Amino acid sequence: MTPSLFSTISFPRKAILFYLQLGFLWLKFNCVWKFFRFLALLDGFDVPEDMRRCFSNTVSIQEFWRDWHASFNLWIVRYMYIPMGGNRMKHLNIFPIFFFIAIWHDIELRLIHWAGIICIFFLVELLFTHVLFCQGAPLTLMLARRPLLWRHLRTLGACVMMLQLAIVNLVGFSIGLGGAKQNLREMWMESPLSFRLLMLFYFYLAASIAIQARDQEKFEEQQRRIKYGLVSARDGTSELVSAAAVDGSG
């Protein structure tokens, strides 16, 4: 589709095309990696999975970057993240890491914008998680006693993360910062209310499925630990509750 033709279509159609473009980006990388991973397995090499989850199946920015290009993330953690201080300096070392990743892709202004926006969103998530959802905090304990409210808040947080990731990846890998500003303006001023509500409802459903999948994974992991005697059944249940309580972003 030519830019002149693209500019004439309505925003709802643009939004669907943007979403499909991001989905295609993930699918392309995933298929390429799985093909060559299959060849490596035939040759006796067990290389790690790479594109483990799509952007619409994530519950936090931190989790997204652990799963997107997961093999590259292992290299980043070993040779950049840990030498720069690891978790102790997480709020600072994300800046050189993401700007390095931007330049690693290509030296373009839109990728520099992408890295800066990612770092801002990342800092907000770290601050939000640290202040409101640290283990033992009164708010965390109160929400742990209200599982339904806690689940809806986690889902809402994951929904916000998905929207942020969709926007920032469009900035970096599709329409740039100027295009993102223009289309966000169109979304709130020109698109019908029904479309905006439907879009939010879709992301909320996707976030609900992602939350359910993470809870199921944690439960199955805990059951395996209990089965093989790594923890007692009582300790396993306590750890499962604690893990859900401190997982503020998802």
PDB file of C-alpha atoms in Angstrom:
ATOM      1  CA  MET A   1       0.000   0.000   0.000  1.00  0.00           C
ATOM      2  CA  THR A   2       1.397   3.402  -1.009  1.00  0.00           C
ATOM      3  CA  PRO A   3       1.657   6.226   1.573  1.00  0.00           C
ATOM      4  CA  SER A   4      -0.811   8.368  -0.382  1.00  0.00           C
ATOM      5  CA  LEU A   5      -3.398   5.583  -0.370  1.00  0.00           C
ATOM      6  CA  PHE A   6      -2.719   4.774   3.285  1.00  0.00           C
ATOM      7  CA  SER A   7      -3.395   8.376   4.298  1.00  0.00           C
ATOM      8  CA  THR A   8      -6.898   8.231   2.807  1.00  0.00           C
ATOM      9  CA  ILE A   9      -8.231   5.291   4.823  1.00  0.00           C
ATOM     10  CA  SER A  10     -10.003   5.654   8.160  1.00  0.00           C
ATOM     11  CA  PHE A  11      -8.159   5.326  11.451  1.00  0.00           C
ATOM     12  CA  PRO A  12      -9.837   2.043  12.498  1.00  0.00           C
ATOM     13  CA  ARG A  13      -8.489   0.432   9.336  1.00  0.00           C
ATOM     14  CA  LYS A  14      -5.081   1.988   9.957  1.00  0.00           C
ATOM     15  CA  ALA A  15      -5.084   0.608  13.505  1.00  0.00           C
ATOM     16  CA  ILE A  16      -5.885  -2.896  12.260  1.00  0.00           C
ATOM     17  CA  LEU A  17      -3.080  -2.652   9.683  1.00  0.00           C
ATOM     18  CA  PHE A  18      -0.636  -1.423  12.355  1.00  0.00           C
ATOM     19  CA  TYR A  19      -1.573  -4.290  14.647  1.00  0.00           C
ATOM     20  CA  LEU A  20      -1.233  -6.871  11.874  1.00  0.00           C
ATOM     21  CA  GLN A  21       2.114  -5.360  10.902  1.00  0.00           C
ATOM     22  CA  LEU A  22       3.462  -5.849  14.431  1.00  0.00           C
ATOM     23  CA  GLY A  23       2.037  -9.368  14.512  1.00  0.00           C
ATOM     24  CA  PHE A  24       3.705 -10.142  11.182  1.00  0.00           C
ATOM     25  CA  LEU A  25       7.012  -8.802  12.525  1.00  0.00           C
ATOM     26  CA  TRP A  26       6.869 -11.244  15.441  1.00  0.00           C
ATOM     27  CA  LEU A  27       5.729 -14.140  13.235  1.00  0.00           C
ATOM     28  CA  LYS A  28       8.503 -13.506  10.710  1.00  0.00           C
ATOM     29  CA  PHE A  29      11.227 -13.541  13.355  1.00  0.00           C
ATOM     30  CA  ASN A  30       9.655 -16.534  15.087  1.00  0.00           C
ATOM     31  CA  CYS A  31       9.423 -18.657  11.930  1.00  0.00           C
ATOM     32  CA  VAL A  32      12.966 -17.814  10.823  1.00  0.00           C
ATOM     33  CA  TRP A  33      14.398 -18.661  14.249  1.00  0.00           C
ATOM     34  CA  LYS A  34      12.412 -21.877  14.622  1.00  0.00           C
ATOM     35  CA  PHE A  35      13.525 -23.066  11.171  1.00  0.00           C
ATOM     36  CA  PHE A  36      17.209 -22.643  11.947  1.00  0.00           C
ATOM     37  CA  ARG A  37      16.734 -23.920  15.504  1.00  0.00           C
ATOM     38  CA  PHE A  38      15.228 -27.068  13.969  1.00  0.00           C
ATOM     39  CA  LEU A  39      18.313 -27.486  11.781  1.00  0.00           C
ATOM     40  CA  ALA A  40      20.542 -26.956  14.837  1.00  0.00           C
ATOM     41  CA  LEU A  41      18.626 -29.627  16.789  1.00  0.00           C
ATOM     42  CA  LEU A  42      19.087 -32.064  13.902  1.00  0.00           C
ATOM     43  CA  ASP A  43      22.814 -31.347  14.136  1.00  0.00           C
ATOM     44  CA  GLY A  44      22.866 -31.978  17.897  1.00  0.00           C
ATOM     45  CA  PHE A  45      22.860 -28.376  19.168  1.00  0.00           C
ATOM     46  CA  ASP A  46      20.135 -27.335  21.618  1.00  0.00           C
ATOM     47  CA  VAL A  47      19.949 -23.576  21.058  1.00  0.00           C
ATOM     48  CA  PRO A  48      17.483 -21.521  23.132  1.00  0.00           C
ATOM     49  CA  GLU A  49      14.091 -20.376  21.946  1.00  0.00           C
ATOM     50  CA  ASP A  50      14.058 -16.801  20.707  1.00  0.00           C
ATOM     51  CA  MET A  51      10.624 -15.242  20.118  1.00  0.00           C
ATOM     52  CA  ARG A  52       8.872 -16.947  23.013  1.00  0.00           C
ATOM     53  CA  ARG A  53       5.889 -14.611  23.246  1.00  0.00           C
ATOM     54  CA  CYS A  54       4.219 -12.000  21.070  1.00  0.00           C
ATOM     55  CA  PHE A  55       3.698  -8.420  22.284  1.00  0.00           C
ATOM     56  CA  SER A  56      -0.018  -9.147  22.732  1.00  0.00           C
ATOM     57  CA  ASN A  57       0.771 -11.965  25.160  1.00  0.00           C
ATOM     58  CA  THR A  58       2.752 -10.136  27.795  1.00  0.00           C
ATOM     59  CA  VAL A  59       2.083  -8.777  31.267  1.00  0.00           C
ATOM     60  CA  SER A  60       4.994  -6.365  31.756  1.00  0.00           C
ATOM     61  CA  ILE A  61       7.707  -4.578  29.814  1.00  0.00           C
ATOM     62  CA  GLN A  62      10.375  -6.543  31.692  1.00  0.00           C
ATOM     63  CA  GLU A  63       8.816  -9.849  30.710  1.00  0.00           C
ATOM     64  CA  PHE A  64       8.379  -8.746  27.106  1.00  0.00           C
ATOM     65  CA  TRP A  65      12.090  -8.062  26.679  1.00  0.00           C
ATOM     66  CA  ARG A  66      13.023 -11.365  28.299  1.00  0.00           C
ATOM     67  CA  ASP A  67      10.932 -13.167  25.667  1.00  0.00           C
ATOM     68  CA  TRP A  68      11.432 -11.022  22.546  1.00  0.00           C
ATOM     69  CA  HIS A  69      14.780 -12.007  21.004  1.00  0.00           C
ATOM     70  CA  ALA A  70      15.330 -14.117  24.131  1.00  0.00           C
ATOM     71  CA  SER A  71      18.637 -15.529  22.863  1.00  0.00           C
ATOM     72  CA  PHE A  72      19.978 -12.009  22.251  1.00  0.00           C
ATOM     73  CA  ASN A  73      18.691 -11.048  25.696  1.00  0.00           C
ATOM     74  CA  LEU A  74      20.905 -13.766  27.222  1.00  0.00           C
ATOM     75  CA  TRP A  75      23.924 -12.106  25.603  1.00  0.00           C
ATOM     76  CA  ILE A  76      22.812  -8.654  26.800  1.00  0.00           C
ATOM     77  CA  VAL A  77      22.375  -9.900  30.377  1.00  0.00           C
ATOM     78  CA  ARG A  78      25.756 -11.634  30.479  1.00  0.00           C
ATOM     79  CA  TYR A  79      27.934  -9.019  28.792  1.00  0.00           C
ATOM     80  CA  MET A  80      26.165  -5.733  29.580  1.00  0.00           C
ATOM     81  CA  TYR A  81      23.509  -5.972  32.302  1.00  0.00           C
ATOM     82  CA  ILE A  82      25.511  -7.897  34.922  1.00  0.00           C
ATOM     83  CA  PRO A  83      28.837  -6.038  34.381  1.00  0.00           C
ATOM     84  CA  MET A  84      27.006  -2.711  34.775  1.00  0.00           C
ATOM     85  CA  GLY A  85      25.600  -3.693  38.172  1.00  0.00           C
ATOM     86  CA  GLY A  86      22.701  -6.031  37.453  1.00  0.00           C
ATOM     87  CA  ASN A  87      19.555  -5.561  39.516  1.00  0.00           C
ATOM     88  CA  ARG A  88      21.257  -3.091  41.863  1.00  0.00           C
ATOM     89  CA  MET A  89      21.579  -0.545  39.033  1.00  0.00           C
ATOM     90  CA  LYS A  90      18.628  -1.616  36.906  1.00  0.00           C
ATOM     91  CA  HIS A  91      17.085   1.852  36.780  1.00  0.00           C
ATOM     92  CA  LEU A  92      20.299   3.268  35.253  1.00  0.00           C
ATOM     93  CA  ASN A  93      21.752   0.499  33.107  1.00  0.00           C
ATOM     94  CA  ILE A  94      18.600   0.157  30.995  1.00  0.00           C
ATOM     95  CA  PHE A  95      19.585   3.387  29.206  1.00  0.00           C
ATOM     96  CA  PRO A  96      22.907   2.248  27.681  1.00  0.00           C
ATOM     97  CA  ILE A  97      21.404  -1.187  26.992  1.00  0.00           C
ATOM     98  CA  PHE A  98      18.404   0.035  25.013  1.00  0.00           C
ATOM     99  CA  PHE A  99      20.344   2.714  23.149  1.00  0.00           C
ATOM    100  CA  PHE A 100      22.884   0.029  22.230  1.00  0.00           C
ATOM    101  CA  ILE A 101      20.042  -2.193  20.980  1.00  0.00           C
ATOM    102  CA  ALA A 102      18.677   0.726  18.935  1.00  0.00           C
ATOM    103  CA  ILE A 103      22.056   1.337  17.272  1.00  0.00           C
ATOM    104  CA  TRP A 104      22.508  -2.425  16.830  1.00  0.00           C
ATOM    105  CA  HIS A 105      19.351  -2.433  14.707  1.00  0.00           C
ATOM    106  CA  ASP A 106      20.318   0.628  12.678  1.00  0.00           C
ATOM    107  CA  ILE A 107      21.475   4.210  13.150  1.00  0.00           C
ATOM    108  CA  GLU A 108      18.159   5.987  12.654  1.00  0.00           C
ATOM    109  CA  LEU A 109      16.470   8.740  14.626  1.00  0.00           C
ATOM    110  CA  ARG A 110      13.224   6.785  14.992  1.00  0.00           C
ATOM    111  CA  LEU A 111      15.126   3.973  16.729  1.00  0.00           C
ATOM    112  CA  ILE A 112      16.724   6.476  19.121  1.00  0.00           C
ATOM    113  CA  HIS A 113      13.214   7.736  19.899  1.00  0.00           C
ATOM    114  CA  TRP A 114      12.137   4.116  20.369  1.00  0.00           C
ATOM    115  CA  ALA A 115      14.922   3.484  22.895  1.00  0.00           C
ATOM    116  CA  GLY A 116      14.156   6.651  24.850  1.00  0.00           C
ATOM    117  CA  ILE A 117      10.420   5.908  25.086  1.00  0.00           C
ATOM    118  CA  ILE A 118      11.079   2.295  26.113  1.00  0.00           C
ATOM    119  CA  CYS A 119      13.386   3.494  28.911  1.00  0.00           C
ATOM    120  CA  ILE A 120      10.763   5.959  30.176  1.00  0.00           C
ATOM    121  CA  PHE A 121       8.048   3.292  30.219  1.00  0.00           C
ATOM    122  CA  PHE A 122      10.494   0.881  31.864  1.00  0.00           C
ATOM    123  CA  LEU A 123      11.311   3.370  34.630  1.00  0.00           C
ATOM    124  CA  VAL A 124       7.620   4.016  35.299  1.00  0.00           C
ATOM    125  CA  GLU A 125       7.021   0.274  35.600  1.00  0.00           C
ATOM    126  CA  LEU A 126      10.002  -0.184  37.949  1.00  0.00           C
ATOM    127  CA  LEU A 127       8.886   2.714  40.144  1.00  0.00           C
ATOM    128  CA  PHE A 128       5.273   1.556  40.205  1.00  0.00           C
ATOM    129  CA  THR A 129       6.295  -2.002  41.095  1.00  0.00           C
ATOM    130  CA  HIS A 130       8.781  -0.918  43.765  1.00  0.00           C
ATOM    131  CA  VAL A 131       6.541   1.611  45.507  1.00  0.00           C
ATOM    132  CA  LEU A 132       3.160  -0.110  45.373  1.00  0.00           C
ATOM    133  CA  PHE A 133       3.869  -3.809  45.065  1.00  0.00           C
ATOM    134  CA  CYS A 134       6.972  -4.578  47.100  1.00  0.00           C
ATOM    135  CA  GLN A 135       6.655  -7.692  49.237  1.00  0.00           C
ATOM    136  CA  GLY A 136       5.140  -7.000  52.642  1.00  0.00           C
ATOM    137  CA  ALA A 137       3.752  -3.564  51.735  1.00  0.00           C
ATOM    138  CA  PRO A 138       0.324  -2.832  53.291  1.00  0.00           C
ATOM    139  CA  LEU A 139      -1.284  -2.282  49.887  1.00  0.00           C
ATOM    140  CA  THR A 140       0.079  -5.592  48.602  1.00  0.00           C
ATOM    141  CA  LEU A 141      -1.215  -7.478  51.633  1.00  0.00           C
ATOM    142  CA  MET A 142      -4.602  -5.794  51.341  1.00  0.00           C
ATOM    143  CA  LEU A 143      -4.921  -6.716  47.659  1.00  0.00           C
ATOM    144  CA  ALA A 144      -3.776 -10.278  48.368  1.00  0.00           C
ATOM    145  CA  ARG A 145      -6.871 -10.658  50.565  1.00  0.00           C
ATOM    146  CA  ARG A 146      -9.067  -9.527  47.658  1.00  0.00           C
ATOM    147  CA  PRO A 147      -8.092 -11.876  44.822  1.00  0.00           C
ATOM    148  CA  LEU A 148     -10.795 -10.747  42.394  1.00  0.00           C
ATOM    149  CA  LEU A 149      -9.853  -7.066  42.718  1.00  0.00           C
ATOM    150  CA  TRP A 150      -6.172  -8.008  42.547  1.00  0.00           C
ATOM    151  CA  ARG A 151      -6.725  -9.987  39.364  1.00  0.00           C
ATOM    152  CA  HIS A 152      -8.567  -7.125  37.655  1.00  0.00           C
ATOM    153  CA  LEU A 153      -5.824  -4.667  38.629  1.00  0.00           C
ATOM    154  CA  ARG A 154      -3.151  -7.005  37.265  1.00  0.00           C
ATOM    155  CA  THR A 155      -5.134  -7.402  34.058  1.00  0.00           C
ATOM    156  CA  LEU A 156      -5.565  -3.643  33.726  1.00  0.00           C
ATOM    157  CA  GLY A 157      -1.823  -3.157  34.227  1.00  0.00           C
ATOM    158  CA  ALA A 158      -1.034  -5.767  31.574  1.00  0.00           C
ATOM    159  CA  CYS A 159      -3.512  -4.089  29.215  1.00  0.00           C
ATOM    160  CA  VAL A 160      -1.707  -0.753  29.635  1.00  0.00           C
ATOM    161  CA  MET A 161       1.643  -2.460  28.985  1.00  0.00           C
ATOM    162  CA  MET A 162       0.364  -4.012  25.746  1.00  0.00           C
ATOM    163  CA  LEU A 163      -0.863  -0.644  24.486  1.00  0.00           C
ATOM    164  CA  GLN A 164       2.458   0.973  25.381  1.00  0.00           C
ATOM    165  CA  LEU A 165       4.448  -1.737  23.623  1.00  0.00           C
ATOM    166  CA  ALA A 166       2.270  -1.520  20.519  1.00  0.00           C
ATOM    167  CA  ILE A 167       2.769   2.252  20.323  1.00  0.00           C
ATOM    168  CA  VAL A 168       6.500   2.275  21.013  1.00  0.00           C
ATOM    169  CA  ASN A 169       7.244  -0.508  18.524  1.00  0.00           C
ATOM    170  CA  LEU A 170       5.274   1.359  15.869  1.00  0.00           C
ATOM    171  CA  VAL A 171       7.514   4.359  16.598  1.00  0.00           C
ATOM    172  CA  GLY A 172      10.705   2.330  16.232  1.00  0.00           C
ATOM    173  CA  PHE A 173       9.880  -0.095  13.456  1.00  0.00           C
ATOM    174  CA  SER A 174       7.084   1.404  11.391  1.00  0.00           C
ATOM    175  CA  ILE A 175       5.820   4.989  11.350  1.00  0.00           C
ATOM    176  CA  GLY A 176       8.293   6.896  13.533  1.00  0.00           C
ATOM    177  CA  LEU A 177       7.573   9.419  16.279  1.00  0.00           C
ATOM    178  CA  GLY A 178       5.785  11.923  14.033  1.00  0.00           C
ATOM    179  CA  GLY A 179       3.529   9.265  12.545  1.00  0.00           C
ATOM    180  CA  ALA A 180       2.701   7.904  15.993  1.00  0.00           C
ATOM    181  CA  LYS A 181       1.717  11.369  17.257  1.00  0.00           C
ATOM    182  CA  GLN A 182      -0.506  11.970  14.244  1.00  0.00           C
ATOM    183  CA  ASN A 183      -2.246   8.611  14.496  1.00  0.00           C
ATOM    184  CA  LEU A 184      -2.779   8.913  18.252  1.00  0.00           C
ATOM    185  CA  ARG A 185      -4.392  12.287  17.622  1.00  0.00           C
ATOM    186  CA  GLU A 186      -6.621  10.707  14.980  1.00  0.00           C
ATOM    187  CA  MET A 187      -7.517   7.892  17.349  1.00  0.00           C
ATOM    188  CA  TRP A 188      -8.914  10.221  20.012  1.00  0.00           C
ATOM    189  CA  MET A 189     -10.390  12.872  17.721  1.00  0.00           C
ATOM    190  CA  GLU A 190     -11.589  11.098  14.576  1.00  0.00           C
ATOM    191  CA  SER A 191     -12.231   7.453  15.402  1.00  0.00           C
ATOM    192  CA  PRO A 192     -15.728   6.574  16.687  1.00  0.00           C
ATOM    193  CA  LEU A 193     -16.229   5.880  20.370  1.00  0.00           C
ATOM    194  CA  SER A 194     -17.351   2.340  19.575  1.00  0.00           C
ATOM    195  CA  PHE A 195     -13.981   1.573  17.978  1.00  0.00           C
ATOM    196  CA  ARG A 196     -12.019   2.948  20.932  1.00  0.00           C
ATOM    197  CA  LEU A 197     -14.075   0.911  23.388  1.00  0.00           C
ATOM    198  CA  LEU A 198     -13.748  -2.201  21.246  1.00  0.00           C
ATOM    199  CA  MET A 199      -9.981  -1.728  21.011  1.00  0.00           C
ATOM    200  CA  LEU A 200      -9.637  -1.389  24.792  1.00  0.00           C
ATOM    201  CA  PHE A 201     -11.912  -4.384  25.304  1.00  0.00           C
ATOM    202  CA  TYR A 202      -9.771  -6.471  22.946  1.00  0.00           C
ATOM    203  CA  PHE A 203      -6.556  -5.610  24.783  1.00  0.00           C
ATOM    204  CA  TYR A 204      -8.254  -6.288  28.118  1.00  0.00           C
ATOM    205  CA  LEU A 205      -9.260  -9.755  26.907  1.00  0.00           C
ATOM    206  CA  ALA A 206      -5.722 -10.403  25.652  1.00  0.00           C
ATOM    207  CA  ALA A 207      -4.343  -9.279  29.020  1.00  0.00           C
ATOM    208  CA  SER A 208      -6.784 -11.569  30.862  1.00  0.00           C
ATOM    209  CA  ILE A 209      -5.603 -14.562  28.833  1.00  0.00           C
ATOM    210  CA  ALA A 210      -1.955 -13.624  29.444  1.00  0.00           C
ATOM    211  CA  ILE A 211      -2.536 -13.323  33.206  1.00  0.00           C
ATOM    212  CA  GLN A 212      -4.280 -16.699  33.282  1.00  0.00           C
ATOM    213  CA  ALA A 213      -1.403 -18.284  31.349  1.00  0.00           C
ATOM    214  CA  ARG A 214       1.201 -16.883  33.788  1.00  0.00           C
ATOM    215  CA  ASP A 215      -0.757 -18.069  36.822  1.00  0.00           C
ATOM    216  CA  GLN A 216      -1.061 -21.529  35.289  1.00  0.00           C
ATOM    217  CA  GLU A 217       2.677 -21.633  34.553  1.00  0.00           C
ATOM    218  CA  LYS A 218       3.505 -20.645  38.144  1.00  0.00           C
ATOM    219  CA  PHE A 219       1.108 -23.256  39.495  1.00  0.00           C
ATOM    220  CA  GLU A 220       2.558 -26.031  37.317  1.00  0.00           C
ATOM    221  CA  GLU A 221       6.110 -25.064  38.249  1.00  0.00           C
ATOM    222  CA  GLN A 222       5.221 -25.140  41.940  1.00  0.00           C
ATOM    223  CA  GLN A 223       3.552 -28.536  41.551  1.00  0.00           C
ATOM    224  CA  ARG A 224       6.734 -29.914  39.971  1.00  0.00           C
ATOM    225  CA  ARG A 225       8.816 -28.553  42.844  1.00  0.00           C
ATOM    226  CA  ILE A 226       6.476 -30.200  45.340  1.00  0.00           C
ATOM    227  CA  LYS A 227       6.449 -33.463  43.359  1.00  0.00           C
ATOM    228  CA  TYR A 228      10.227 -33.763  43.390  1.00  0.00           C
ATOM    229  CA  GLY A 229      10.591 -32.730  47.028  1.00  0.00           C
ATOM    230  CA  LEU A 230      12.209 -29.356  46.434  1.00  0.00           C
ATOM    231  CA  VAL A 231       9.632 -27.669  48.697  1.00  0.00           C
ATOM    232  CA  SER A 232       6.867 -28.882  50.977  1.00  0.00           C
ATOM    233  CA  ALA A 233       3.238 -28.520  49.945  1.00  0.00           C
ATOM    234  CA  ARG A 234       2.681 -25.809  52.564  1.00  0.00           C
ATOM    235  CA  ASP A 235       5.772 -23.833  51.549  1.00  0.00           C
ATOM    236  CA  GLY A 236       4.835 -24.229  47.897  1.00  0.00           C
ATOM    237  CA  THR A 237       1.407 -22.728  48.467  1.00  0.00           C
ATOM    238  CA  SER A 238       2.902 -19.811  50.409  1.00  0.00           C
ATOM    239  CA  GLU A 239       5.439 -19.136  47.676  1.00  0.00           C
ATOM    240  CA  LEU A 240       2.737 -19.216  45.031  1.00  0.00           C
ATOM    241  CA  VAL A 241       0.660 -16.643  46.913  1.00  0.00           C
ATOM    242  CA  SER A 242       3.725 -14.454  47.506  1.00  0.00           C
ATOM    243  CA  ALA A 243       4.744 -14.639  43.861  1.00  0.00           C
ATOM    244  CA  ALA A 244       1.319 -13.475  42.761  1.00  0.00           C
ATOM    245  CA  ALA A 245       1.330 -10.725  45.371  1.00  0.00           C
ATOM    246  CA  VAL A 246       4.623  -9.133  44.302  1.00  0.00           C
ATOM    247  CA  ASP A 247       4.066  -9.497  40.572  1.00  0.00           C
ATOM    248  CA  GLY A 248       2.673  -5.997  40.337  1.00  0.00           C
ATOM    249  CA  SER A 249       3.053  -5.549  36.591  1.00  0.00           C
ATOM    250  CA  GLY A 250       1.313  -8.755  35.719  1.00  0.00           C
TER     251      GLY A 250
END
